[in-house]
């Protein structure tokens, strides 16, 4: 059944539906499910876009103020900003449910949101735009959540003109985790679900290319991305084939290999079919249930 939030006032279903998502199981901060690919050559290092829908699996792995991460997308090649890029969900607050979005190179945090995201039952859409050739410094790295641009940051460092970071190197990229540079082991696996995972090589696309506000309802819903220009290293992973969850549907042939994922990690909890979940934030005292 579709989430009531995604129906318009006339009762019509969304024009585009996402039929499945990919569950990324978390075992520890060094163990879980993830995807990997090493492009055969570097892509555009100054213009690219990453977009995905995600839903958190659990918050109990985030000890308050632990500075632990859930990684959405990363490339870890060297201990320099030019060799590293990581899009992360971070727990740096003393409140268990208060998490932020952070994008960084190796030593430079480009963006860390002031706003905190607390709802583990909700699907969120994130668009990260790297556009370092932009003449306006504040436009070179942009973050959008559910179609709206984030403008308040605890930390913000604008990229220099033409700056290149690790993303889109001819080096291993990971979806759902980062790489320990010393051992190549998995670090900070994501815990939850992702749907319509998209990378655009060579174009700084805005969020309107991936979603839209439903007419008469201020709810951000998905759009069909099949007509976008993905570029040489671009991909669109939607998990439609349970036997090949990392299959690239963009036409570019950039399939991702999977580790710790299996056919049963294709699930039908999606941004257009949001399953009900128990809310870990609401913890009534023992004996208070009605």
PDB file of C-alpha atoms in Angstrom:
ATOM      1  CA  UNK A   1       0.000   0.000   0.000  1.00  0.00           C
ATOM      2  CA  UNK A   2       1.247   3.461  -0.806  1.00  0.00           C
ATOM      3  CA  UNK A   3       2.034   5.793   2.050  1.00  0.00           C
ATOM      4  CA  UNK A   4      -0.842   8.250   2.373  1.00  0.00           C
ATOM      5  CA  UNK A   5       1.699  11.074   2.152  1.00  0.00           C
ATOM      6  CA  UNK A   6       2.392  10.187  -1.463  1.00  0.00           C
ATOM      7  CA  UNK A   7      -1.155  10.405  -2.735  1.00  0.00           C
ATOM      8  CA  UNK A   8      -2.467  13.711  -3.974  1.00  0.00           C
ATOM      9  CA  UNK A   9      -5.752  15.172  -2.826  1.00  0.00           C
ATOM     10  CA  UNK A  10      -7.664  13.576  -5.690  1.00  0.00           C
ATOM     11  CA  UNK A  11      -6.534  10.126  -4.533  1.00  0.00           C
ATOM     12  CA  UNK A  12      -4.341   9.512  -7.592  1.00  0.00           C
ATOM     13  CA  UNK A  13      -1.154   7.516  -7.190  1.00  0.00           C
ATOM     14  CA  UNK A  14       2.230   9.060  -7.988  1.00  0.00           C
ATOM     15  CA  UNK A  15       3.061   9.124 -11.711  1.00  0.00           C
ATOM     16  CA  UNK A  16       6.378   7.373 -11.068  1.00  0.00           C
ATOM     17  CA  UNK A  17       6.797   4.545  -8.602  1.00  0.00           C
ATOM     18  CA  UNK A  18       9.928   2.966  -7.196  1.00  0.00           C
ATOM     19  CA  UNK A  19       9.208  -0.735  -6.910  1.00  0.00           C
ATOM     20  CA  UNK A  20      12.061  -1.853  -4.664  1.00  0.00           C
ATOM     21  CA  UNK A  21      14.952  -0.687  -2.545  1.00  0.00           C
ATOM     22  CA  UNK A  22      18.210  -2.257  -1.389  1.00  0.00           C
ATOM     23  CA  UNK A  23      18.713  -3.096   2.265  1.00  0.00           C
ATOM     24  CA  UNK A  24      22.248  -2.528   3.564  1.00  0.00           C
ATOM     25  CA  UNK A  25      22.617  -4.731   6.677  1.00  0.00           C
ATOM     26  CA  UNK A  26      24.828  -3.391   9.470  1.00  0.00           C
ATOM     27  CA  UNK A  27      26.829  -5.740  11.694  1.00  0.00           C
ATOM     28  CA  UNK A  28      29.434  -3.441  13.275  1.00  0.00           C
ATOM     29  CA  UNK A  29      31.330  -0.271  12.399  1.00  0.00           C
ATOM     30  CA  UNK A  30      33.652  -2.470  10.312  1.00  0.00           C
ATOM     31  CA  UNK A  31      31.178  -5.057   9.012  1.00  0.00           C
ATOM     32  CA  UNK A  32      28.076  -4.850   6.834  1.00  0.00           C
ATOM     33  CA  UNK A  33      26.770  -4.896   3.289  1.00  0.00           C
ATOM     34  CA  UNK A  34      28.137  -2.556   0.632  1.00  0.00           C
ATOM     35  CA  UNK A  35      28.943  -2.156  -3.085  1.00  0.00           C
ATOM     36  CA  UNK A  36      32.233  -1.391  -4.843  1.00  0.00           C
ATOM     37  CA  UNK A  37      33.551  -0.337  -8.232  1.00  0.00           C
ATOM     38  CA  UNK A  38      36.831   1.018  -9.578  1.00  0.00           C
ATOM     39  CA  UNK A  39      36.242   3.028 -12.759  1.00  0.00           C
ATOM     40  CA  UNK A  40      38.628   2.247 -15.613  1.00  0.00           C
ATOM     41  CA  UNK A  41      39.494   5.936 -15.871  1.00  0.00           C
ATOM     42  CA  UNK A  42      38.896   9.174 -14.016  1.00  0.00           C
ATOM     43  CA  UNK A  43      35.748  11.089 -14.870  1.00  0.00           C
ATOM     44  CA  UNK A  44      34.965  14.781 -14.549  1.00  0.00           C
ATOM     45  CA  UNK A  45      36.536  15.841 -11.266  1.00  0.00           C
ATOM     46  CA  UNK A  46      34.952  19.311 -11.145  1.00  0.00           C
ATOM     47  CA  UNK A  47      31.306  18.587 -12.046  1.00  0.00           C
ATOM     48  CA  UNK A  48      29.282  15.654 -10.775  1.00  0.00           C
ATOM     49  CA  UNK A  49      26.065  14.885  -8.892  1.00  0.00           C
ATOM     50  CA  UNK A  50      25.102  12.139  -6.448  1.00  0.00           C
ATOM     51  CA  UNK A  51      21.463  11.402  -5.629  1.00  0.00           C
ATOM     52  CA  UNK A  52      19.722   8.725  -3.627  1.00  0.00           C
ATOM     53  CA  UNK A  53      16.667   8.038  -1.506  1.00  0.00           C
ATOM     54  CA  UNK A  54      17.496   6.534   1.881  1.00  0.00           C
ATOM     55  CA  UNK A  55      15.733   5.315   4.987  1.00  0.00           C
ATOM     56  CA  UNK A  56      17.544   4.545   8.224  1.00  0.00           C
ATOM     57  CA  UNK A  57      17.459   1.039   9.601  1.00  0.00           C
ATOM     58  CA  UNK A  58      18.287   1.808  13.205  1.00  0.00           C
ATOM     59  CA  UNK A  59      19.788   4.461  15.413  1.00  0.00           C
ATOM     60  CA  UNK A  60      20.924   2.251  18.251  1.00  0.00           C
ATOM     61  CA  UNK A  61      24.362   1.844  16.682  1.00  0.00           C
ATOM     62  CA  UNK A  62      24.977   5.555  17.084  1.00  0.00           C
ATOM     63  CA  UNK A  63      26.274   6.195  20.570  1.00  0.00           C
ATOM     64  CA  UNK A  64      25.520   9.876  21.299  1.00  0.00           C
ATOM     65  CA  UNK A  65      28.477  12.131  20.480  1.00  0.00           C
ATOM     66  CA  UNK A  66      30.430   9.118  19.192  1.00  0.00           C
ATOM     67  CA  UNK A  67      31.249  10.782  15.860  1.00  0.00           C
ATOM     68  CA  UNK A  68      30.445   7.448  14.226  1.00  0.00           C
ATOM     69  CA  UNK A  69      29.244   7.568  10.654  1.00  0.00           C
ATOM     70  CA  UNK A  70      26.908   5.843   8.283  1.00  0.00           C
ATOM     71  CA  UNK A  71      28.472   6.208   4.815  1.00  0.00           C
ATOM     72  CA  UNK A  72      26.276   6.679   1.760  1.00  0.00           C
ATOM     73  CA  UNK A  73      28.958   7.110  -0.931  1.00  0.00           C
ATOM     74  CA  UNK A  74      32.731   7.378  -0.819  1.00  0.00           C
ATOM     75  CA  UNK A  75      36.079   7.119  -2.535  1.00  0.00           C
ATOM     76  CA  UNK A  76      39.140   6.594  -0.333  1.00  0.00           C
ATOM     77  CA  UNK A  77      42.375   6.586  -2.309  1.00  0.00           C
ATOM     78  CA  UNK A  78      44.873   8.636  -0.297  1.00  0.00           C
ATOM     79  CA  UNK A  79      45.259  10.860   2.751  1.00  0.00           C
ATOM     80  CA  UNK A  80      44.531  14.075   0.878  1.00  0.00           C
ATOM     81  CA  UNK A  81      41.411  15.948  -0.173  1.00  0.00           C
ATOM     82  CA  UNK A  82      42.371  15.233  -3.804  1.00  0.00           C
ATOM     83  CA  UNK A  83      42.258  11.505  -3.053  1.00  0.00           C
ATOM     84  CA  UNK A  84      39.214  11.235  -0.848  1.00  0.00           C
ATOM     85  CA  UNK A  85      35.500  12.099  -0.761  1.00  0.00           C
ATOM     86  CA  UNK A  86      32.847  10.856   1.688  1.00  0.00           C
ATOM     87  CA  UNK A  87      29.117  11.561   2.002  1.00  0.00           C
ATOM     88  CA  UNK A  88      28.214  10.621   5.565  1.00  0.00           C
ATOM     89  CA  UNK A  89      25.497  10.575   8.182  1.00  0.00           C
ATOM     90  CA  UNK A  90      27.211  11.586  11.424  1.00  0.00           C
ATOM     91  CA  UNK A  91      26.387  11.275  15.126  1.00  0.00           C
ATOM     92  CA  UNK A  92      28.193  14.163  16.814  1.00  0.00           C
ATOM     93  CA  UNK A  93      25.411  15.155  19.196  1.00  0.00           C
ATOM     94  CA  UNK A  94      24.731  14.057  22.750  1.00  0.00           C
ATOM     95  CA  UNK A  95      21.230  13.051  21.629  1.00  0.00           C
ATOM     96  CA  UNK A  96      20.959   9.556  20.166  1.00  0.00           C
ATOM     97  CA  UNK A  97      18.401  10.477  17.531  1.00  0.00           C
ATOM     98  CA  UNK A  98      20.061  13.713  16.396  1.00  0.00           C
ATOM     99  CA  UNK A  99      22.065  13.008  13.251  1.00  0.00           C
ATOM    100  CA  UNK A 100      23.504  15.312  10.602  1.00  0.00           C
ATOM    101  CA  UNK A 101      24.644  15.065   6.993  1.00  0.00           C
ATOM    102  CA  UNK A 102      28.336  15.678   6.292  1.00  0.00           C
ATOM    103  CA  UNK A 103      30.407  15.787   3.104  1.00  0.00           C
ATOM    104  CA  UNK A 104      34.165  15.885   3.323  1.00  0.00           C
ATOM    105  CA  UNK A 105      37.473  15.139   1.640  1.00  0.00           C
ATOM    106  CA  UNK A 106      40.248  13.786   3.812  1.00  0.00           C
ATOM    107  CA  UNK A 107      40.902  16.687   6.172  1.00  0.00           C
ATOM    108  CA  UNK A 108      38.397  19.274   4.907  1.00  0.00           C
ATOM    109  CA  UNK A 109      34.734  19.145   5.857  1.00  0.00           C
ATOM    110  CA  UNK A 110      32.993  20.995   3.051  1.00  0.00           C
ATOM    111  CA  UNK A 111      29.472  20.783   4.478  1.00  0.00           C
ATOM    112  CA  UNK A 112      28.002  19.640   7.797  1.00  0.00           C
ATOM    113  CA  UNK A 113      24.367  20.487   8.379  1.00  0.00           C
ATOM    114  CA  UNK A 114      23.103  22.427  11.341  1.00  0.00           C
ATOM    115  CA  UNK A 115      19.738  20.778  10.881  1.00  0.00           C
ATOM    116  CA  UNK A 116      19.315  17.377  12.500  1.00  0.00           C
ATOM    117  CA  UNK A 117      17.387  14.499  10.994  1.00  0.00           C
ATOM    118  CA  UNK A 118      15.479  12.493  13.550  1.00  0.00           C
ATOM    119  CA  UNK A 119      12.827  10.378  11.836  1.00  0.00           C
ATOM    120  CA  UNK A 120      13.916   6.771  11.194  1.00  0.00           C
ATOM    121  CA  UNK A 121      10.502   5.940   9.707  1.00  0.00           C
ATOM    122  CA  UNK A 122      10.836   8.437   6.844  1.00  0.00           C
ATOM    123  CA  UNK A 123      12.364   8.198   3.414  1.00  0.00           C
ATOM    124  CA  UNK A 124      14.726  11.089   2.680  1.00  0.00           C
ATOM    125  CA  UNK A 125      16.038  12.196  -0.680  1.00  0.00           C
ATOM    126  CA  UNK A 126      19.539  13.658  -0.864  1.00  0.00           C
ATOM    127  CA  UNK A 127      21.205  15.472  -3.761  1.00  0.00           C
ATOM    128  CA  UNK A 128      24.882  16.404  -3.487  1.00  0.00           C
ATOM    129  CA  UNK A 129      26.257  18.652  -6.215  1.00  0.00           C
ATOM    130  CA  UNK A 130      29.973  19.245  -6.829  1.00  0.00           C
ATOM    131  CA  UNK A 131      30.448  22.177  -9.215  1.00  0.00           C
ATOM    132  CA  UNK A 132      33.895  23.546  -8.427  1.00  0.00           C
ATOM    133  CA  UNK A 133      34.274  25.460 -11.715  1.00  0.00           C
ATOM    134  CA  UNK A 134      31.379  27.681 -10.638  1.00  0.00           C
ATOM    135  CA  UNK A 135      32.498  31.314 -10.409  1.00  0.00           C
ATOM    136  CA  UNK A 136      30.486  31.764  -7.196  1.00  0.00           C
ATOM    137  CA  UNK A 137      32.328  30.126  -4.289  1.00  0.00           C
ATOM    138  CA  UNK A 138      29.155  29.339  -2.331  1.00  0.00           C
ATOM    139  CA  UNK A 139      27.697  27.438  -5.305  1.00  0.00           C
ATOM    140  CA  UNK A 140      30.579  25.014  -5.723  1.00  0.00           C
ATOM    141  CA  UNK A 141      29.285  22.423  -3.253  1.00  0.00           C
ATOM    142  CA  UNK A 142      25.522  22.235  -2.717  1.00  0.00           C
ATOM    143  CA  UNK A 143      23.339  19.914  -0.658  1.00  0.00           C
ATOM    144  CA  UNK A 144      19.591  19.367  -0.994  1.00  0.00           C
ATOM    145  CA  UNK A 145      17.313  17.309   1.234  1.00  0.00           C
ATOM    146  CA  UNK A 146      13.848  16.467  -0.104  1.00  0.00           C
ATOM    147  CA  UNK A 147      14.215  19.059  -2.855  1.00  0.00           C
ATOM    148  CA  UNK A 148      15.133  21.944  -0.558  1.00  0.00           C
ATOM    149  CA  UNK A 149      18.608  23.408  -0.378  1.00  0.00           C
ATOM    150  CA  UNK A 150      20.415  23.239   2.936  1.00  0.00           C
ATOM    151  CA  UNK A 151      21.792  26.701   3.754  1.00  0.00           C
ATOM    152  CA  UNK A 152      22.663  26.438   7.449  1.00  0.00           C
ATOM    153  CA  UNK A 153      25.837  24.558   8.282  1.00  0.00           C
ATOM    154  CA  UNK A 154      27.753  23.882  11.463  1.00  0.00           C
ATOM    155  CA  UNK A 155      30.797  23.646   9.203  1.00  0.00           C
ATOM    156  CA  UNK A 156      31.143  24.999   5.673  1.00  0.00           C
ATOM    157  CA  UNK A 157      34.309  25.287   3.589  1.00  0.00           C
ATOM    158  CA  UNK A 158      33.809  26.278  -0.024  1.00  0.00           C
ATOM    159  CA  UNK A 159      35.932  24.412  -2.571  1.00  0.00           C
ATOM    160  CA  UNK A 160      38.563  26.426  -4.376  1.00  0.00           C
ATOM    161  CA  UNK A 161      37.997  27.178  -8.057  1.00  0.00           C
ATOM    162  CA  UNK A 162      38.437  23.980 -10.060  1.00  0.00           C
ATOM    163  CA  UNK A 163      39.172  21.882  -6.970  1.00  0.00           C
ATOM    164  CA  UNK A 164      39.245  18.127  -7.476  1.00  0.00           C
ATOM    165  CA  UNK A 165      38.552  15.602  -4.720  1.00  0.00           C
ATOM    166  CA  UNK A 166      38.515  11.825  -4.597  1.00  0.00           C
ATOM    167  CA  UNK A 167      35.069  11.306  -6.093  1.00  0.00           C
ATOM    168  CA  UNK A 168      35.334  10.260  -9.761  1.00  0.00           C
ATOM    169  CA  UNK A 169      38.972   9.175  -9.552  1.00  0.00           C
ATOM    170  CA  UNK A 170      40.028   5.939 -11.201  1.00  0.00           C
ATOM    171  CA  UNK A 171      39.983   4.428  -7.711  1.00  0.00           C
ATOM    172  CA  UNK A 172      37.646   2.238  -5.702  1.00  0.00           C
ATOM    173  CA  UNK A 173      34.280   3.812  -4.904  1.00  0.00           C
ATOM    174  CA  UNK A 174      31.906   2.378  -2.320  1.00  0.00           C
ATOM    175  CA  UNK A 175      28.166   2.654  -1.863  1.00  0.00           C
ATOM    176  CA  UNK A 176      27.163   2.028   1.742  1.00  0.00           C
ATOM    177  CA  UNK A 177      30.598   2.248   3.330  1.00  0.00           C
ATOM    178  CA  UNK A 178      34.096   3.745   3.371  1.00  0.00           C
ATOM    179  CA  UNK A 179      37.510   2.086   3.054  1.00  0.00           C
ATOM    180  CA  UNK A 180      40.214   1.902   5.698  1.00  0.00           C
ATOM    181  CA  UNK A 181      43.259   3.229   3.841  1.00  0.00           C
ATOM    182  CA  UNK A 182      45.669   1.089   5.851  1.00  0.00           C
ATOM    183  CA  UNK A 183      43.952  -2.278   5.452  1.00  0.00           C
ATOM    184  CA  UNK A 184      41.312  -1.718   2.727  1.00  0.00           C
ATOM    185  CA  UNK A 185      38.770  -3.084   5.219  1.00  0.00           C
ATOM    186  CA  UNK A 186      35.233  -1.762   5.394  1.00  0.00           C
ATOM    187  CA  UNK A 187      34.578   1.213   7.652  1.00  0.00           C
ATOM    188  CA  UNK A 188      31.326   2.864   8.730  1.00  0.00           C
ATOM    189  CA  UNK A 189      28.779   0.753   6.811  1.00  0.00           C
ATOM    190  CA  UNK A 190      25.368   2.244   6.204  1.00  0.00           C
ATOM    191  CA  UNK A 191      22.418   0.803   8.134  1.00  0.00           C
ATOM    192  CA  UNK A 192      19.174   1.052   6.225  1.00  0.00           C
ATOM    193  CA  UNK A 193      17.719   1.177   2.752  1.00  0.00           C
ATOM    194  CA  UNK A 194      18.635   2.991  -0.458  1.00  0.00           C
ATOM    195  CA  UNK A 195      16.606   3.391  -3.629  1.00  0.00           C
ATOM    196  CA  UNK A 196      17.374   4.905  -7.040  1.00  0.00           C
ATOM    197  CA  UNK A 197      21.085   5.426  -6.353  1.00  0.00           C
ATOM    198  CA  UNK A 198      22.357   7.773  -9.068  1.00  0.00           C
ATOM    199  CA  UNK A 199      25.731   9.246  -9.959  1.00  0.00           C
ATOM    200  CA  UNK A 200      26.073  11.807 -12.753  1.00  0.00           C
ATOM    201  CA  UNK A 201      29.533  12.272 -14.260  1.00  0.00           C
ATOM    202  CA  UNK A 202      30.083  15.705 -15.812  1.00  0.00           C
ATOM    203  CA  UNK A 203      26.856  17.551 -14.974  1.00  0.00           C
ATOM    204  CA  UNK A 204      25.865  19.534 -11.884  1.00  0.00           C
ATOM    205  CA  UNK A 205      22.174  18.588 -11.800  1.00  0.00           C
ATOM    206  CA  UNK A 206      19.736  20.161  -9.369  1.00  0.00           C
ATOM    207  CA  UNK A 207      17.262  18.085  -7.327  1.00  0.00           C
ATOM    208  CA  UNK A 208      14.425  18.836  -9.751  1.00  0.00           C
ATOM    209  CA  UNK A 209      15.956  16.200 -12.034  1.00  0.00           C
ATOM    210  CA  UNK A 210      15.355  13.474  -9.440  1.00  0.00           C
ATOM    211  CA  UNK A 211      12.137  14.506  -7.703  1.00  0.00           C
ATOM    212  CA  UNK A 212       9.262  16.951  -7.614  1.00  0.00           C
ATOM    213  CA  UNK A 213       6.732  18.412  -5.235  1.00  0.00           C
ATOM    214  CA  UNK A 214       3.371  16.748  -5.761  1.00  0.00           C
ATOM    215  CA  UNK A 215       0.779  19.164  -7.078  1.00  0.00           C
ATOM    216  CA  UNK A 216      -1.224  20.746  -4.239  1.00  0.00           C
ATOM    217  CA  UNK A 217       0.753  18.773  -1.653  1.00  0.00           C
ATOM    218  CA  UNK A 218       4.136  19.809  -0.266  1.00  0.00           C
ATOM    219  CA  UNK A 219       5.512  16.288  -0.422  1.00  0.00           C
ATOM    220  CA  UNK A 220       8.701  15.500  -2.337  1.00  0.00           C
ATOM    221  CA  UNK A 221       8.256  12.438  -4.557  1.00  0.00           C
ATOM    222  CA  UNK A 222      10.532  10.627  -7.044  1.00  0.00           C
ATOM    223  CA  UNK A 223      10.844  11.282 -10.771  1.00  0.00           C
ATOM    224  CA  UNK A 224      11.931   8.893 -13.497  1.00  0.00           C
ATOM    225  CA  UNK A 225      15.677   9.431 -14.035  1.00  0.00           C
ATOM    226  CA  UNK A 226      16.057   7.211 -17.106  1.00  0.00           C
ATOM    227  CA  UNK A 227      16.289  10.181 -19.483  1.00  0.00           C
ATOM    228  CA  UNK A 228      19.215  11.894 -17.742  1.00  0.00           C
ATOM    229  CA  UNK A 229      22.704  12.157 -19.208  1.00  0.00           C
ATOM    230  CA  UNK A 230      24.772   9.987 -16.862  1.00  0.00           C
ATOM    231  CA  UNK A 231      28.256  10.493 -18.317  1.00  0.00           C
ATOM    232  CA  UNK A 232      31.118   8.021 -18.632  1.00  0.00           C
ATOM    233  CA  UNK A 233      31.309   6.930 -14.974  1.00  0.00           C
ATOM    234  CA  UNK A 234      27.664   7.608 -14.205  1.00  0.00           C
ATOM    235  CA  UNK A 235      25.296   4.959 -12.911  1.00  0.00           C
ATOM    236  CA  UNK A 236      21.735   4.297 -11.840  1.00  0.00           C
ATOM    237  CA  UNK A 237      21.379   1.411  -9.405  1.00  0.00           C
ATOM    238  CA  UNK A 238      17.822   0.536  -8.421  1.00  0.00           C
ATOM    239  CA  UNK A 239      18.102  -3.109  -7.317  1.00  0.00           C
ATOM    240  CA  UNK A 240      15.458  -4.386  -9.714  1.00  0.00           C
ATOM    241  CA  UNK A 241      17.361  -7.660 -10.238  1.00  0.00           C
ATOM    242  CA  UNK A 242      17.640  -9.435  -6.883  1.00  0.00           C
ATOM    243  CA  UNK A 243      20.384 -11.680  -8.258  1.00  0.00           C
ATOM    244  CA  UNK A 244      22.450  -8.649  -9.347  1.00  0.00           C
ATOM    245  CA  UNK A 245      21.678  -5.811  -6.940  1.00  0.00           C
ATOM    246  CA  UNK A 246      24.551  -3.653  -8.219  1.00  0.00           C
ATOM    247  CA  UNK A 247      23.398  -3.748 -11.836  1.00  0.00           C
ATOM    248  CA  UNK A 248      23.657  -0.335 -13.523  1.00  0.00           C
ATOM    249  CA  UNK A 249      20.473   0.632 -15.367  1.00  0.00           C
ATOM    250  CA  UNK A 250      21.892   3.861 -16.844  1.00  0.00           C
ATOM    251  CA  UNK A 251      23.128   2.209 -20.033  1.00  0.00           C
ATOM    252  CA  UNK A 252      26.751   3.035 -19.157  1.00  0.00           C
ATOM    253  CA  UNK A 253      27.554  -0.471 -17.939  1.00  0.00           C
ATOM    254  CA  UNK A 254      28.984   0.682 -14.616  1.00  0.00           C
ATOM    255  CA  UNK A 255      27.836  -2.264 -12.517  1.00  0.00           C
ATOM    256  CA  UNK A 256      28.879  -2.336  -8.851  1.00  0.00           C
ATOM    257  CA  UNK A 257      30.027  -5.554  -7.180  1.00  0.00           C
ATOM    258  CA  UNK A 258      28.248  -6.415  -3.944  1.00  0.00           C
ATOM    259  CA  UNK A 259      29.673  -7.640  -0.647  1.00  0.00           C
ATOM    260  CA  UNK A 260      27.529  -8.844   2.227  1.00  0.00           C
ATOM    261  CA  UNK A 261      24.336  -8.408   0.179  1.00  0.00           C
ATOM    262  CA  UNK A 262      22.026 -11.161  -1.031  1.00  0.00           C
ATOM    263  CA  UNK A 263      18.795 -11.565  -2.977  1.00  0.00           C
ATOM    264  CA  UNK A 264      16.733 -11.093   0.176  1.00  0.00           C
ATOM    265  CA  UNK A 265      18.189  -7.594   0.497  1.00  0.00           C
ATOM    266  CA  UNK A 266      15.928  -6.511  -2.324  1.00  0.00           C
ATOM    267  CA  UNK A 267      12.929  -5.206  -0.376  1.00  0.00           C
ATOM    268  CA  UNK A 268       9.647  -3.522  -1.196  1.00  0.00           C
ATOM    269  CA  UNK A 269       9.862  -0.707   1.332  1.00  0.00           C
ATOM    270  CA  UNK A 270      10.346   2.264  -1.014  1.00  0.00           C
ATOM    271  CA  UNK A 271       9.774   6.038  -1.193  1.00  0.00           C
ATOM    272  CA  UNK A 272       6.440   5.330  -2.901  1.00  0.00           C
ATOM    273  CA  UNK A 273       5.502   2.363  -0.710  1.00  0.00           C
ATOM    274  CA  UNK A 274       6.727   3.350   2.744  1.00  0.00           C
ATOM    275  CA  UNK A 275       6.392   0.472   5.210  1.00  0.00           C
ATOM    276  CA  UNK A 276       5.322   1.109   8.774  1.00  0.00           C
ATOM    277  CA  UNK A 277       8.097   0.657  11.333  1.00  0.00           C
ATOM    278  CA  UNK A 278       8.376   0.765  15.090  1.00  0.00           C
ATOM    279  CA  UNK A 279       9.715   4.131  16.180  1.00  0.00           C
ATOM    280  CA  UNK A 280      12.883   3.713  18.297  1.00  0.00           C
ATOM    281  CA  UNK A 281      12.650   7.357  19.389  1.00  0.00           C
ATOM    282  CA  UNK A 282       9.408   6.673  21.262  1.00  0.00           C
ATOM    283  CA  UNK A 283      10.300   4.526  24.259  1.00  0.00           C
ATOM    284  CA  UNK A 284       7.464   4.420  26.790  1.00  0.00           C
ATOM    285  CA  UNK A 285       8.344   3.398  30.308  1.00  0.00           C
ATOM    286  CA  UNK A 286       7.601  -0.205  31.257  1.00  0.00           C
ATOM    287  CA  UNK A 287       3.975  -0.590  32.330  1.00  0.00           C
ATOM    288  CA  UNK A 288       2.769   2.539  30.534  1.00  0.00           C
ATOM    289  CA  UNK A 289       1.288   0.721  27.534  1.00  0.00           C
ATOM    290  CA  UNK A 290      -2.477   0.912  27.086  1.00  0.00           C
TER     291      UNK A 290
END
